[in-house]
């Protein structure tokens, strides 16, 4: 199970951190993603982190502004979002990859956390 | 703008077959495995197909995937009202070092 938290309303230029609590599986054995979906729009991949946290990939749209991290001792994934823009408004999903390192496919999704960037 | 192209919508009568296409390039579909996701309004997506044509346990064999080089298709046979949803293809793009999704296809019954 994956449960996101930390969403809410933030002003443009502000910061927010999302967290994802994992349970009922060996969190440290899986790569993890964040995927977002703007209201009424399609899926957009945001970032991927290897099982051990040593390698990370980012979408160009968030590179330099967002940072993904994980705490395997606490079974938790984080997404630090800075310099937020209106176009970052979306439901953010925490997603497990079936692979530990090289991305394969998304086999477990959280329910999502809504982030709204608005003044 | 997505690098993977899907038709915005497809429809068929109950019991019939629909085919959803997903077109990409050698950087993504041509060299990596594609997966397909189903999403109902207000809920998280779920995986239907991985490795182009494999079904996770619990997915009916009415759903099948095929690969044609730089494009793939998802077939839904025996369409049911419960299949009306949005469908997305997804694949790793080796040139972008990023996962990319298709534009999404809404499946409706006639």
mmCIF file with all atom_site columns, C-alpha atoms in Angstrom:
data_model
loop_
_atom_site.group_PDB
_atom_site.id
_atom_site.type_symbol
_atom_site.label_atom_id
_atom_site.label_alt_id
_atom_site.label_comp_id
_atom_site.label_asym_id
_atom_site.label_entity_id
_atom_site.label_seq_id
_atom_site.pdbx_PDB_ins_code
_atom_site.Cartn_x
_atom_site.Cartn_y
_atom_site.Cartn_z
_atom_site.occupancy
_atom_site.B_iso_or_equiv
_atom_site.pdbx_formal_charge
_atom_site.auth_seq_id
_atom_site.auth_comp_id
_atom_site.auth_asym_id
_atom_site.auth_atom_id
_atom_site.pdbx_PDB_model_num
ATOM 1   C CA . UNK A 1 1   ? 0.000   0.000   0.000   1.00 0.00 ? 1   UNK A CA 1
ATOM 2   C CA . UNK A 1 2   ? 1.133   3.548   -0.768  1.00 0.00 ? 2   UNK A CA 1
ATOM 3   C CA . UNK A 1 3   ? -0.319  6.570   1.009   1.00 0.00 ? 3   UNK A CA 1
ATOM 4   C CA . UNK A 1 4   ? 0.586   10.118  -0.009  1.00 0.00 ? 4   UNK A CA 1
ATOM 5   C CA . UNK A 1 5   ? 0.417   13.133  2.260   1.00 0.00 ? 5   UNK A CA 1
ATOM 6   C CA . UNK A 1 6   ? 1.466   16.761  2.294   1.00 0.00 ? 6   UNK A CA 1
ATOM 7   C CA . UNK A 1 7   ? -0.633  18.178  -0.509  1.00 0.00 ? 7   UNK A CA 1
ATOM 8   C CA . UNK A 1 8   ? -2.456  21.480  -0.255  1.00 0.00 ? 8   UNK A CA 1
ATOM 9   C CA . UNK A 1 9   ? -2.629  25.021  -1.555  1.00 0.00 ? 9   UNK A CA 1
ATOM 10  C CA . UNK A 1 10  ? 0.592   26.979  -2.039  1.00 0.00 ? 10  UNK A CA 1
ATOM 11  C CA . UNK A 1 11  ? 1.342   30.344  -3.627  1.00 0.00 ? 11  UNK A CA 1
ATOM 12  C CA . UNK A 1 12  ? 3.346   30.634  -6.840  1.00 0.00 ? 12  UNK A CA 1
ATOM 13  C CA . UNK A 1 13  ? 7.026   30.576  -6.037  1.00 0.00 ? 13  UNK A CA 1
ATOM 14  C CA . UNK A 1 14  ? 6.404   28.659  -2.839  1.00 0.00 ? 14  UNK A CA 1
ATOM 15  C CA . UNK A 1 15  ? 7.556   25.242  -1.669  1.00 0.00 ? 15  UNK A CA 1
ATOM 16  C CA . UNK A 1 16  ? 5.887   22.051  -0.588  1.00 0.00 ? 16  UNK A CA 1
ATOM 17  C CA . UNK A 1 17  ? 7.019   18.564  0.356   1.00 0.00 ? 17  UNK A CA 1
ATOM 18  C CA . UNK A 1 18  ? 5.023   15.465  -0.424  1.00 0.00 ? 18  UNK A CA 1
ATOM 19  C CA . UNK A 1 19  ? 5.561   12.209  1.421   1.00 0.00 ? 19  UNK A CA 1
ATOM 20  C CA . UNK A 1 20  ? 4.559   8.662   0.585   1.00 0.00 ? 20  UNK A CA 1
ATOM 21  C CA . UNK A 1 21  ? 4.321   5.947   3.230   1.00 0.00 ? 21  UNK A CA 1
ATOM 22  C CA . UNK A 1 22  ? 4.805   2.417   1.942   1.00 0.00 ? 22  UNK A CA 1
ATOM 23  C CA . UNK A 1 23  ? 3.592   -0.699  3.692   1.00 0.00 ? 23  UNK A CA 1
ATOM 24  C CA . UNK A 1 24  ? 3.130   -4.441  3.171   1.00 0.00 ? 24  UNK A CA 1
ATOM 25  C CA . UNK A 1 25  ? 6.102   -4.870  0.872   1.00 0.00 ? 25  UNK A CA 1
ATOM 26  C CA . UNK A 1 26  ? 9.883   -4.581  1.040   1.00 0.00 ? 26  UNK A CA 1
ATOM 27  C CA . UNK A 1 27  ? 10.187  -0.904  0.151   1.00 0.00 ? 27  UNK A CA 1
ATOM 28  C CA . UNK A 1 28  ? 13.988  -0.980  -0.136  1.00 0.00 ? 28  UNK A CA 1
ATOM 29  C CA . UNK A 1 29  ? 13.807  -3.490  -3.008  1.00 0.00 ? 29  UNK A CA 1
ATOM 30  C CA . UNK A 1 30  ? 11.888  -1.290  -5.430  1.00 0.00 ? 30  UNK A CA 1
ATOM 31  C CA . UNK A 1 31  ? 12.437  1.781   -7.525  1.00 0.00 ? 31  UNK A CA 1
ATOM 32  C CA . UNK A 1 32  ? 9.832   4.477   -6.960  1.00 0.00 ? 32  UNK A CA 1
ATOM 33  C CA . UNK A 1 33  ? 8.231   7.170   -9.115  1.00 0.00 ? 33  UNK A CA 1
ATOM 34  C CA . UNK A 1 34  ? 6.131   10.263  -8.754  1.00 0.00 ? 34  UNK A CA 1
ATOM 35  C CA . UNK A 1 35  ? 3.545   10.735  -11.508 1.00 0.00 ? 35  UNK A CA 1
ATOM 36  C CA . UNK A 1 36  ? 1.184   13.716  -11.690 1.00 0.00 ? 36  UNK A CA 1
ATOM 37  C CA . UNK A 1 37  ? -2.058  14.516  -13.409 1.00 0.00 ? 37  UNK A CA 1
ATOM 38  C CA . UNK A 1 38  ? -3.319  18.054  -13.897 1.00 0.00 ? 38  UNK A CA 1
ATOM 39  C CA . UNK A 1 39  ? -7.096  18.526  -13.635 1.00 0.00 ? 39  UNK A CA 1
ATOM 40  C CA . UNK A 1 40  ? -8.765  17.041  -16.697 1.00 0.00 ? 40  UNK A CA 1
ATOM 41  C CA . UNK A 1 41  ? -5.411  16.166  -18.282 1.00 0.00 ? 41  UNK A CA 1
ATOM 42  C CA . UNK A 1 42  ? -3.337  13.079  -18.921 1.00 0.00 ? 42  UNK A CA 1
ATOM 43  C CA . UNK A 1 43  ? -0.609  11.409  -16.921 1.00 0.00 ? 43  UNK A CA 1
ATOM 44  C CA . UNK A 1 44  ? 2.783   13.093  -16.639 1.00 0.00 ? 44  UNK A CA 1
ATOM 45  C CA . UNK A 1 45  ? 5.811   11.348  -15.199 1.00 0.00 ? 45  UNK A CA 1
ATOM 46  C CA . UNK A 1 46  ? 7.764   13.496  -12.730 1.00 0.00 ? 46  UNK A CA 1
ATOM 47  C CA . UNK A 1 47  ? 10.697  11.562  -11.283 1.00 0.00 ? 47  UNK A CA 1
ATOM 48  C CA . UNK A 1 48  ? 12.165  8.114   -10.569 1.00 0.00 ? 48  UNK A CA 1
ATOM 49  C CA . UNK A 1 49  ? 14.568  7.029   -7.823  1.00 0.00 ? 49  UNK A CA 1
ATOM 50  C CA . UNK A 1 50  ? 16.471  3.777   -7.625  1.00 0.00 ? 50  UNK A CA 1
ATOM 51  C CA . UNK A 1 51  ? 15.897  1.306   -4.793  1.00 0.00 ? 51  UNK A CA 1
ATOM 52  C CA . UNK A 1 52  ? 18.972  2.577   -2.954  1.00 0.00 ? 52  UNK A CA 1
ATOM 53  C CA . UNK A 1 53  ? 18.457  6.262   -3.727  1.00 0.00 ? 53  UNK A CA 1
ATOM 54  C CA . UNK A 1 54  ? 21.736  6.519   -5.615  1.00 0.00 ? 54  UNK A CA 1
ATOM 55  C CA . UNK A 1 55  ? 20.288  7.362   -9.030  1.00 0.00 ? 55  UNK A CA 1
ATOM 56  C CA . UNK A 1 56  ? 17.473  9.770   -9.847  1.00 0.00 ? 56  UNK A CA 1
ATOM 57  C CA . UNK A 1 57  ? 15.797  10.930  -13.037 1.00 0.00 ? 57  UNK A CA 1
ATOM 58  C CA . UNK A 1 58  ? 13.603  13.990  -13.539 1.00 0.00 ? 58  UNK A CA 1
ATOM 59  C CA . UNK A 1 59  ? 11.240  15.299  -16.179 1.00 0.00 ? 59  UNK A CA 1
ATOM 60  C CA . UNK A 1 60  ? 12.566  18.423  -17.883 1.00 0.00 ? 60  UNK A CA 1
ATOM 61  C CA . UNK A 1 61  ? 9.537   20.356  -16.607 1.00 0.00 ? 61  UNK A CA 1
ATOM 62  C CA . UNK A 1 62  ? 10.635  19.942  -12.968 1.00 0.00 ? 62  UNK A CA 1
ATOM 63  C CA . UNK A 1 63  ? 14.417  19.587  -13.264 1.00 0.00 ? 63  UNK A CA 1
ATOM 64  C CA . UNK A 1 64  ? 16.217  21.971  -10.911 1.00 0.00 ? 64  UNK A CA 1
ATOM 65  C CA . UNK A 1 65  ? 13.025  22.702  -8.935  1.00 0.00 ? 65  UNK A CA 1
ATOM 66  C CA . UNK A 1 66  ? 11.942  19.296  -7.591  1.00 0.00 ? 66  UNK A CA 1
ATOM 67  C CA . UNK A 1 67  ? 14.007  16.793  -5.628  1.00 0.00 ? 67  UNK A CA 1
ATOM 68  C CA . UNK A 1 68  ? 13.133  13.185  -4.840  1.00 0.00 ? 68  UNK A CA 1
ATOM 69  C CA . UNK A 1 69  ? 14.522  11.268  -1.876  1.00 0.00 ? 69  UNK A CA 1
ATOM 70  C CA . UNK A 1 70  ? 13.760  8.156   0.114   1.00 0.00 ? 70  UNK A CA 1
ATOM 71  C CA . UNK A 1 71  ? 14.291  6.844   3.618   1.00 0.00 ? 71  UNK A CA 1
ATOM 72  C CA . UNK A 1 72  ? 14.399  3.064   3.416   1.00 0.00 ? 72  UNK A CA 1
ATOM 73  C CA . UNK A 1 73  ? 14.609  2.761   7.195   1.00 0.00 ? 73  UNK A CA 1
ATOM 74  C CA . UNK A 1 74  ? 11.229  4.472   7.458   1.00 0.00 ? 74  UNK A CA 1
ATOM 75  C CA . UNK A 1 75  ? 9.697   3.091   4.228   1.00 0.00 ? 75  UNK A CA 1
ATOM 76  C CA . UNK A 1 76  ? 9.079   6.609   3.022   1.00 0.00 ? 76  UNK A CA 1
ATOM 77  C CA . UNK A 1 77  ? 9.426   8.473   -0.265  1.00 0.00 ? 77  UNK A CA 1
ATOM 78  C CA . UNK A 1 78  ? 9.589   12.274  -0.469  1.00 0.00 ? 78  UNK A CA 1
ATOM 79  C CA . UNK A 1 79  ? 9.181   14.910  -3.154  1.00 0.00 ? 79  UNK A CA 1
ATOM 80  C CA . UNK A 1 80  ? 10.531  18.353  -2.336  1.00 0.00 ? 80  UNK A CA 1
ATOM 81  C CA . UNK A 1 81  ? 8.936   20.918  -4.664  1.00 0.00 ? 81  UNK A CA 1
ATOM 82  C CA . UNK A 1 82  ? 10.376  24.431  -4.905  1.00 0.00 ? 82  UNK A CA 1
ATOM 83  C CA . UNK A 1 83  ? 9.622   27.461  -7.073  1.00 0.00 ? 83  UNK A CA 1
ATOM 84  C CA . UNK A 1 84  ? 6.141   26.136  -7.692  1.00 0.00 ? 84  UNK A CA 1
ATOM 85  C CA . UNK A 1 85  ? 4.164   27.371  -10.680 1.00 0.00 ? 85  UNK A CA 1
ATOM 86  C CA . UNK A 1 86  ? 0.491   27.323  -11.588 1.00 0.00 ? 86  UNK A CA 1
ATOM 87  C CA . UNK A 1 87  ? 1.220   24.568  -14.096 1.00 0.00 ? 87  UNK A CA 1
ATOM 88  C CA . UNK A 1 88  ? 2.411   22.315  -11.267 1.00 0.00 ? 88  UNK A CA 1
ATOM 89  C CA . UNK A 1 89  ? -1.173  22.094  -10.034 1.00 0.00 ? 89  UNK A CA 1
ATOM 90  C CA . UNK A 1 90  ? -2.059  18.405  -10.176 1.00 0.00 ? 90  UNK A CA 1
ATOM 91  C CA . UNK A 1 91  ? -2.795  15.228  -8.297  1.00 0.00 ? 91  UNK A CA 1
ATOM 92  C CA . UNK A 1 92  ? 0.563   13.674  -7.449  1.00 0.00 ? 92  UNK A CA 1
ATOM 93  C CA . UNK A 1 93  ? 0.734   9.882   -7.340  1.00 0.00 ? 93  UNK A CA 1
ATOM 94  C CA . UNK A 1 94  ? 3.380   7.856   -5.560  1.00 0.00 ? 94  UNK A CA 1
ATOM 95  C CA . UNK A 1 95  ? 4.046   4.780   -7.702  1.00 0.00 ? 95  UNK A CA 1
ATOM 96  C CA . UNK A 1 96  ? 6.074   1.616   -7.259  1.00 0.00 ? 96  UNK A CA 1
ATOM 97  C CA . UNK A 1 97  ? 8.091   0.246   -10.168 1.00 0.00 ? 97  UNK A CA 1
ATOM 98  C CA . UNK A 1 98  ? 8.348   -3.503  -10.520 1.00 0.00 ? 98  UNK A CA 1
ATOM 99  C CA . UNK A 1 99  ? 12.117  -3.044  -10.928 1.00 0.00 ? 99  UNK A CA 1
ATOM 100 C CA . UNK A 1 100 ? 14.744  -1.986  -8.403  1.00 0.00 ? 100 UNK A CA 1
ATOM 101 C CA . UNK A 1 101 ? 16.778  0.137   -10.803 1.00 0.00 ? 101 UNK A CA 1
ATOM 102 C CA . UNK A 1 102 ? 16.045  0.333   -14.543 1.00 0.00 ? 102 UNK A CA 1
ATOM 103 C CA . UNK A 1 103 ? 12.420  1.525   -14.889 1.00 0.00 ? 103 UNK A CA 1
ATOM 104 C CA . UNK A 1 104 ? 10.117  -1.277  -15.958 1.00 0.00 ? 104 UNK A CA 1
ATOM 105 C CA . UNK A 1 105 ? 6.414   -0.721  -15.269 1.00 0.00 ? 105 UNK A CA 1
ATOM 106 C CA . UNK A 1 106 ? 4.211   0.785   -12.593 1.00 0.00 ? 106 UNK A CA 1
ATOM 107 C CA . UNK A 1 107 ? 2.553   -1.965  -10.592 1.00 0.00 ? 107 UNK A CA 1
ATOM 108 C CA . UNK A 1 108 ? 1.308   -0.195  -7.453  1.00 0.00 ? 108 UNK A CA 1
ATOM 109 C CA . UNK A 1 109 ? -0.209  3.290   -7.217  1.00 0.00 ? 109 UNK A CA 1
ATOM 110 C CA . UNK A 1 110 ? -1.189  5.450   -4.273  1.00 0.00 ? 110 UNK A CA 1
ATOM 111 C CA . UNK A 1 111 ? -4.490  7.318   -4.213  1.00 0.00 ? 111 UNK A CA 1
ATOM 112 C CA . UNK A 1 112 ? -2.808  10.616  -4.933  1.00 0.00 ? 112 UNK A CA 1
ATOM 113 C CA . UNK A 1 113 ? -2.355  13.971  -3.212  1.00 0.00 ? 113 UNK A CA 1
ATOM 114 C CA . UNK A 1 114 ? -3.676  17.215  -4.693  1.00 0.00 ? 114 UNK A CA 1
ATOM 115 C CA . UNK A 1 115 ? -1.299  20.145  -4.994  1.00 0.00 ? 115 UNK A CA 1
ATOM 116 C CA . UNK A 1 116 ? -2.830  23.481  -5.963  1.00 0.00 ? 116 UNK A CA 1
ATOM 117 C CA . UNK A 1 117 ? -0.582  26.401  -6.839  1.00 0.00 ? 117 UNK A CA 1
ATOM 118 C CA . UNK A 1 118 ? -2.592  29.587  -6.658  1.00 0.00 ? 118 UNK A CA 1
ATOM 119 C CA . UNK A 1 119 ? -2.473  33.069  -5.196  1.00 0.00 ? 119 UNK A CA 1
ATOM 120 C CA . UNK B 2 1   ? 3.416   17.759  -25.848 1.00 0.00 ? 1   UNK B CA 1
ATOM 121 C CA . UNK B 2 2   ? 3.633   13.978  -25.471 1.00 0.00 ? 2   UNK B CA 1
ATOM 122 C CA . UNK B 2 3   ? 6.098   11.945  -27.536 1.00 0.00 ? 3   UNK B CA 1
ATOM 123 C CA . UNK B 2 4   ? 3.576   9.096   -27.720 1.00 0.00 ? 4   UNK B CA 1
ATOM 124 C CA . UNK B 2 5   ? 0.435   9.561   -29.809 1.00 0.00 ? 5   UNK B CA 1
ATOM 125 C CA . UNK B 2 6   ? -2.897  7.899   -29.096 1.00 0.00 ? 6   UNK B CA 1
ATOM 126 C CA . UNK B 2 7   ? -6.338  8.544   -30.618 1.00 0.00 ? 7   UNK B CA 1
ATOM 127 C CA . UNK B 2 8   ? -8.436  10.753  -28.310 1.00 0.00 ? 8   UNK B CA 1
ATOM 128 C CA . UNK B 2 9   ? -11.337 8.320   -28.295 1.00 0.00 ? 9   UNK B CA 1
ATOM 129 C CA . UNK B 2 10  ? -12.588 4.996   -29.592 1.00 0.00 ? 10  UNK B CA 1
ATOM 130 C CA . UNK B 2 11  ? -15.982 3.400   -29.282 1.00 0.00 ? 11  UNK B CA 1
ATOM 131 C CA . UNK B 2 12  ? -17.767 0.161   -30.060 1.00 0.00 ? 12  UNK B CA 1
ATOM 132 C CA . UNK B 2 13  ? -20.957 -1.651  -29.233 1.00 0.00 ? 13  UNK B CA 1
ATOM 133 C CA . UNK B 2 14  ? -20.978 -3.966  -26.203 1.00 0.00 ? 14  UNK B CA 1
ATOM 134 C CA . UNK B 2 15  ? -19.428 -7.295  -27.076 1.00 0.00 ? 15  UNK B CA 1
ATOM 135 C CA . UNK B 2 16  ? -17.392 -5.861  -29.922 1.00 0.00 ? 16  UNK B CA 1
ATOM 136 C CA . UNK B 2 17  ? -13.665 -5.184  -30.149 1.00 0.00 ? 17  UNK B CA 1
ATOM 137 C CA . UNK B 2 18  ? -11.795 -1.915  -29.841 1.00 0.00 ? 18  UNK B CA 1
ATOM 138 C CA . UNK B 2 19  ? -8.178  -1.279  -30.717 1.00 0.00 ? 19  UNK B CA 1
ATOM 139 C CA . UNK B 2 20  ? -6.134  1.566   -29.240 1.00 0.00 ? 20  UNK B CA 1
ATOM 140 C CA . UNK B 2 21  ? -2.922  2.536   -30.977 1.00 0.00 ? 21  UNK B CA 1
ATOM 141 C CA . UNK B 2 22  ? 0.144   4.166   -29.451 1.00 0.00 ? 22  UNK B CA 1
ATOM 142 C CA . UNK B 2 23  ? 2.802   5.539   -31.781 1.00 0.00 ? 23  UNK B CA 1
ATOM 143 C CA . UNK B 2 24  ? 6.331   6.526   -30.774 1.00 0.00 ? 24  UNK B CA 1
ATOM 144 C CA . UNK B 2 25  ? 9.892   6.247   -32.040 1.00 0.00 ? 25  UNK B CA 1
ATOM 145 C CA . UNK B 2 26  ? 13.016  4.119   -31.906 1.00 0.00 ? 26  UNK B CA 1
ATOM 146 C CA . UNK B 2 27  ? 14.032  5.977   -28.748 1.00 0.00 ? 27  UNK B CA 1
ATOM 147 C CA . UNK B 2 28  ? 11.083  4.640   -26.806 1.00 0.00 ? 28  UNK B CA 1
ATOM 148 C CA . UNK B 2 29  ? 8.706   1.993   -28.201 1.00 0.00 ? 29  UNK B CA 1
ATOM 149 C CA . UNK B 2 30  ? 11.267  0.750   -30.692 1.00 0.00 ? 30  UNK B CA 1
ATOM 150 C CA . UNK B 2 31  ? 13.756  -0.217  -27.985 1.00 0.00 ? 31  UNK B CA 1
ATOM 151 C CA . UNK B 2 32  ? 11.919  -0.586  -24.689 1.00 0.00 ? 32  UNK B CA 1
ATOM 152 C CA . UNK B 2 33  ? 8.945   -2.489  -23.351 1.00 0.00 ? 33  UNK B CA 1
ATOM 153 C CA . UNK B 2 34  ? 5.569   -0.755  -23.315 1.00 0.00 ? 34  UNK B CA 1
ATOM 154 C CA . UNK B 2 35  ? 2.944   -0.964  -20.606 1.00 0.00 ? 35  UNK B CA 1
ATOM 155 C CA . UNK B 2 36  ? -0.733  -0.008  -20.686 1.00 0.00 ? 36  UNK B CA 1
ATOM 156 C CA . UNK B 2 37  ? -2.777  1.571   -17.878 1.00 0.00 ? 37  UNK B CA 1
ATOM 157 C CA . UNK B 2 38  ? -6.514  1.882   -17.281 1.00 0.00 ? 38  UNK B CA 1
ATOM 158 C CA . UNK B 2 39  ? -7.939  4.796   -15.326 1.00 0.00 ? 39  UNK B CA 1
ATOM 159 C CA . UNK B 2 40  ? -11.472 5.450   -14.141 1.00 0.00 ? 40  UNK B CA 1
ATOM 160 C CA . UNK B 2 41  ? -12.493 9.020   -13.235 1.00 0.00 ? 41  UNK B CA 1
ATOM 161 C CA . UNK B 2 42  ? -11.308 10.046  -9.800  1.00 0.00 ? 42  UNK B CA 1
ATOM 162 C CA . UNK B 2 43  ? -9.169  6.960   -9.244  1.00 0.00 ? 43  UNK B CA 1
ATOM 163 C CA . UNK B 2 44  ? -5.535  5.988   -9.711  1.00 0.00 ? 44  UNK B CA 1
ATOM 164 C CA . UNK B 2 45  ? -4.510  4.104   -12.846 1.00 0.00 ? 45  UNK B CA 1
ATOM 165 C CA . UNK B 2 46  ? -3.830  0.373   -12.810 1.00 0.00 ? 46  UNK B CA 1
ATOM 166 C CA . UNK B 2 47  ? -1.575  -1.681  -15.061 1.00 0.00 ? 47  UNK B CA 1
ATOM 167 C CA . UNK B 2 48  ? -3.267  -3.822  -17.703 1.00 0.00 ? 48  UNK B CA 1
ATOM 168 C CA . UNK B 2 49  ? -0.316  -4.892  -19.851 1.00 0.00 ? 49  UNK B CA 1
ATOM 169 C CA . UNK B 2 50  ? 3.461   -4.857  -19.375 1.00 0.00 ? 50  UNK B CA 1
ATOM 170 C CA . UNK B 2 51  ? 6.357   -5.953  -21.599 1.00 0.00 ? 51  UNK B CA 1
ATOM 171 C CA . UNK B 2 52  ? 4.178   -5.117  -24.636 1.00 0.00 ? 52  UNK B CA 1
ATOM 172 C CA . UNK B 2 53  ? 1.924   -8.144  -24.278 1.00 0.00 ? 53  UNK B CA 1
ATOM 173 C CA . UNK B 2 54  ? 1.980   -9.626  -20.763 1.00 0.00 ? 54  UNK B CA 1
ATOM 174 C CA . UNK B 2 55  ? -0.959  -9.434  -18.369 1.00 0.00 ? 55  UNK B CA 1
ATOM 175 C CA . UNK B 2 56  ? -0.538  -9.181  -14.586 1.00 0.00 ? 56  UNK B CA 1
ATOM 176 C CA . UNK B 2 57  ? -2.516  -11.686 -12.597 1.00 0.00 ? 57  UNK B CA 1
ATOM 177 C CA . UNK B 2 58  ? -6.169  -10.716 -12.324 1.00 0.00 ? 58  UNK B CA 1
ATOM 178 C CA . UNK B 2 59  ? -6.366  -8.942  -15.684 1.00 0.00 ? 59  UNK B CA 1
ATOM 179 C CA . UNK B 2 60  ? -8.868  -10.660 -18.011 1.00 0.00 ? 60  UNK B CA 1
ATOM 180 C CA . UNK B 2 61  ? -7.583  -12.110 -21.266 1.00 0.00 ? 61  UNK B CA 1
ATOM 181 C CA . UNK B 2 62  ? -10.025 -9.801  -23.074 1.00 0.00 ? 62  UNK B CA 1
ATOM 182 C CA . UNK B 2 63  ? -7.154  -7.304  -22.831 1.00 0.00 ? 63  UNK B CA 1
ATOM 183 C CA . UNK B 2 64  ? -4.191  -7.987  -25.097 1.00 0.00 ? 64  UNK B CA 1
ATOM 184 C CA . UNK B 2 65  ? -1.194  -6.040  -26.352 1.00 0.00 ? 65  UNK B CA 1
ATOM 185 C CA . UNK B 2 66  ? 0.850   -6.198  -29.547 1.00 0.00 ? 66  UNK B CA 1
ATOM 186 C CA . UNK B 2 67  ? 4.065   -4.590  -30.765 1.00 0.00 ? 67  UNK B CA 1
ATOM 187 C CA . UNK B 2 68  ? 4.717   -3.376  -34.303 1.00 0.00 ? 68  UNK B CA 1
ATOM 188 C CA . UNK B 2 69  ? 8.159   -1.805  -34.090 1.00 0.00 ? 69  UNK B CA 1
ATOM 189 C CA . UNK B 2 70  ? 7.663   1.849   -33.153 1.00 0.00 ? 70  UNK B CA 1
ATOM 190 C CA . UNK B 2 71  ? 3.980   1.459   -32.403 1.00 0.00 ? 71  UNK B CA 1
ATOM 191 C CA . UNK B 2 72  ? 1.897   -0.776  -30.189 1.00 0.00 ? 72  UNK B CA 1
ATOM 192 C CA . UNK B 2 73  ? -1.771  -1.572  -29.830 1.00 0.00 ? 73  UNK B CA 1
ATOM 193 C CA . UNK B 2 74  ? -4.113  -2.546  -27.024 1.00 0.00 ? 74  UNK B CA 1
ATOM 194 C CA . UNK B 2 75  ? -7.103  -4.684  -27.984 1.00 0.00 ? 75  UNK B CA 1
ATOM 195 C CA . UNK B 2 76  ? -10.185 -5.025  -25.830 1.00 0.00 ? 76  UNK B CA 1
ATOM 196 C CA . UNK B 2 77  ? -12.418 -7.829  -27.035 1.00 0.00 ? 77  UNK B CA 1
ATOM 197 C CA . UNK B 2 78  ? -15.959 -8.426  -25.835 1.00 0.00 ? 78  UNK B CA 1
ATOM 198 C CA . UNK B 2 79  ? -16.301 -4.815  -24.729 1.00 0.00 ? 79  UNK B CA 1
ATOM 199 C CA . UNK B 2 80  ? -18.199 -4.409  -21.462 1.00 0.00 ? 80  UNK B CA 1
ATOM 200 C CA . UNK B 2 81  ? -19.741 -1.306  -19.858 1.00 0.00 ? 81  UNK B CA 1
ATOM 201 C CA . UNK B 2 82  ? -17.161 -1.608  -17.092 1.00 0.00 ? 82  UNK B CA 1
ATOM 202 C CA . UNK B 2 83  ? -14.377 -1.104  -19.633 1.00 0.00 ? 83  UNK B CA 1
ATOM 203 C CA . UNK B 2 84  ? -15.391 2.499   -20.261 1.00 0.00 ? 84  UNK B CA 1
ATOM 204 C CA . UNK B 2 85  ? -12.346 4.367   -19.001 1.00 0.00 ? 85  UNK B CA 1
ATOM 205 C CA . UNK B 2 86  ? -9.234  6.254   -20.077 1.00 0.00 ? 86  UNK B CA 1
ATOM 206 C CA . UNK B 2 87  ? -6.297  4.195   -21.349 1.00 0.00 ? 87  UNK B CA 1
ATOM 207 C CA . UNK B 2 88  ? -2.631  5.244   -21.447 1.00 0.00 ? 88  UNK B CA 1
ATOM 208 C CA . UNK B 2 89  ? 0.473   3.669   -22.917 1.00 0.00 ? 89  UNK B CA 1
ATOM 209 C CA . UNK B 2 90  ? 3.774   4.223   -21.139 1.00 0.00 ? 90  UNK B CA 1
ATOM 210 C CA . UNK B 2 91  ? 7.405   3.478   -21.927 1.00 0.00 ? 91  UNK B CA 1
ATOM 211 C CA . UNK B 2 92  ? 10.933  4.570   -20.994 1.00 0.00 ? 92  UNK B CA 1
ATOM 212 C CA . UNK B 2 93  ? 12.490  6.951   -23.503 1.00 0.00 ? 93  UNK B CA 1
ATOM 213 C CA . UNK B 2 94  ? 16.215  6.288   -23.773 1.00 0.00 ? 94  UNK B CA 1
ATOM 214 C CA . UNK B 2 95  ? 17.066  9.666   -25.329 1.00 0.00 ? 95  UNK B CA 1
ATOM 215 C CA . UNK B 2 96  ? 15.186  11.677  -22.713 1.00 0.00 ? 96  UNK B CA 1
ATOM 216 C CA . UNK B 2 97  ? 16.060  9.366   -19.794 1.00 0.00 ? 97  UNK B CA 1
ATOM 217 C CA . UNK B 2 98  ? 12.449  9.768   -18.826 1.00 0.00 ? 98  UNK B CA 1
ATOM 218 C CA . UNK B 2 99  ? 9.260   7.790   -18.705 1.00 0.00 ? 99  UNK B CA 1
ATOM 219 C CA . UNK B 2 100 ? 6.750   9.011   -21.277 1.00 0.00 ? 100 UNK B CA 1
ATOM 220 C CA . UNK B 2 101 ? 3.015   8.456   -21.440 1.00 0.00 ? 101 UNK B CA 1
ATOM 221 C CA . UNK B 2 102 ? 0.662   8.535   -24.360 1.00 0.00 ? 102 UNK B CA 1
ATOM 222 C CA . UNK B 2 103 ? -1.924  11.260  -24.711 1.00 0.00 ? 103 UNK B CA 1
ATOM 223 C CA . UNK B 2 104 ? -4.665  8.960   -23.470 1.00 0.00 ? 104 UNK B CA 1
ATOM 224 C CA . UNK B 2 105 ? -7.664  7.346   -25.169 1.00 0.00 ? 105 UNK B CA 1
ATOM 225 C CA . UNK B 2 106 ? -11.195 7.393   -23.857 1.00 0.00 ? 106 UNK B CA 1
ATOM 226 C CA . UNK B 2 107 ? -13.075 4.172   -24.537 1.00 0.00 ? 107 UNK B CA 1
ATOM 227 C CA . UNK B 2 108 ? -16.845 4.411   -24.788 1.00 0.00 ? 108 UNK B CA 1
ATOM 228 C CA . UNK B 2 109 ? -19.632 2.036   -25.602 1.00 0.00 ? 109 UNK B CA 1
ATOM 229 C CA . UNK B 2 110 ? -22.103 2.830   -28.350 1.00 0.00 ? 110 UNK B CA 1
#
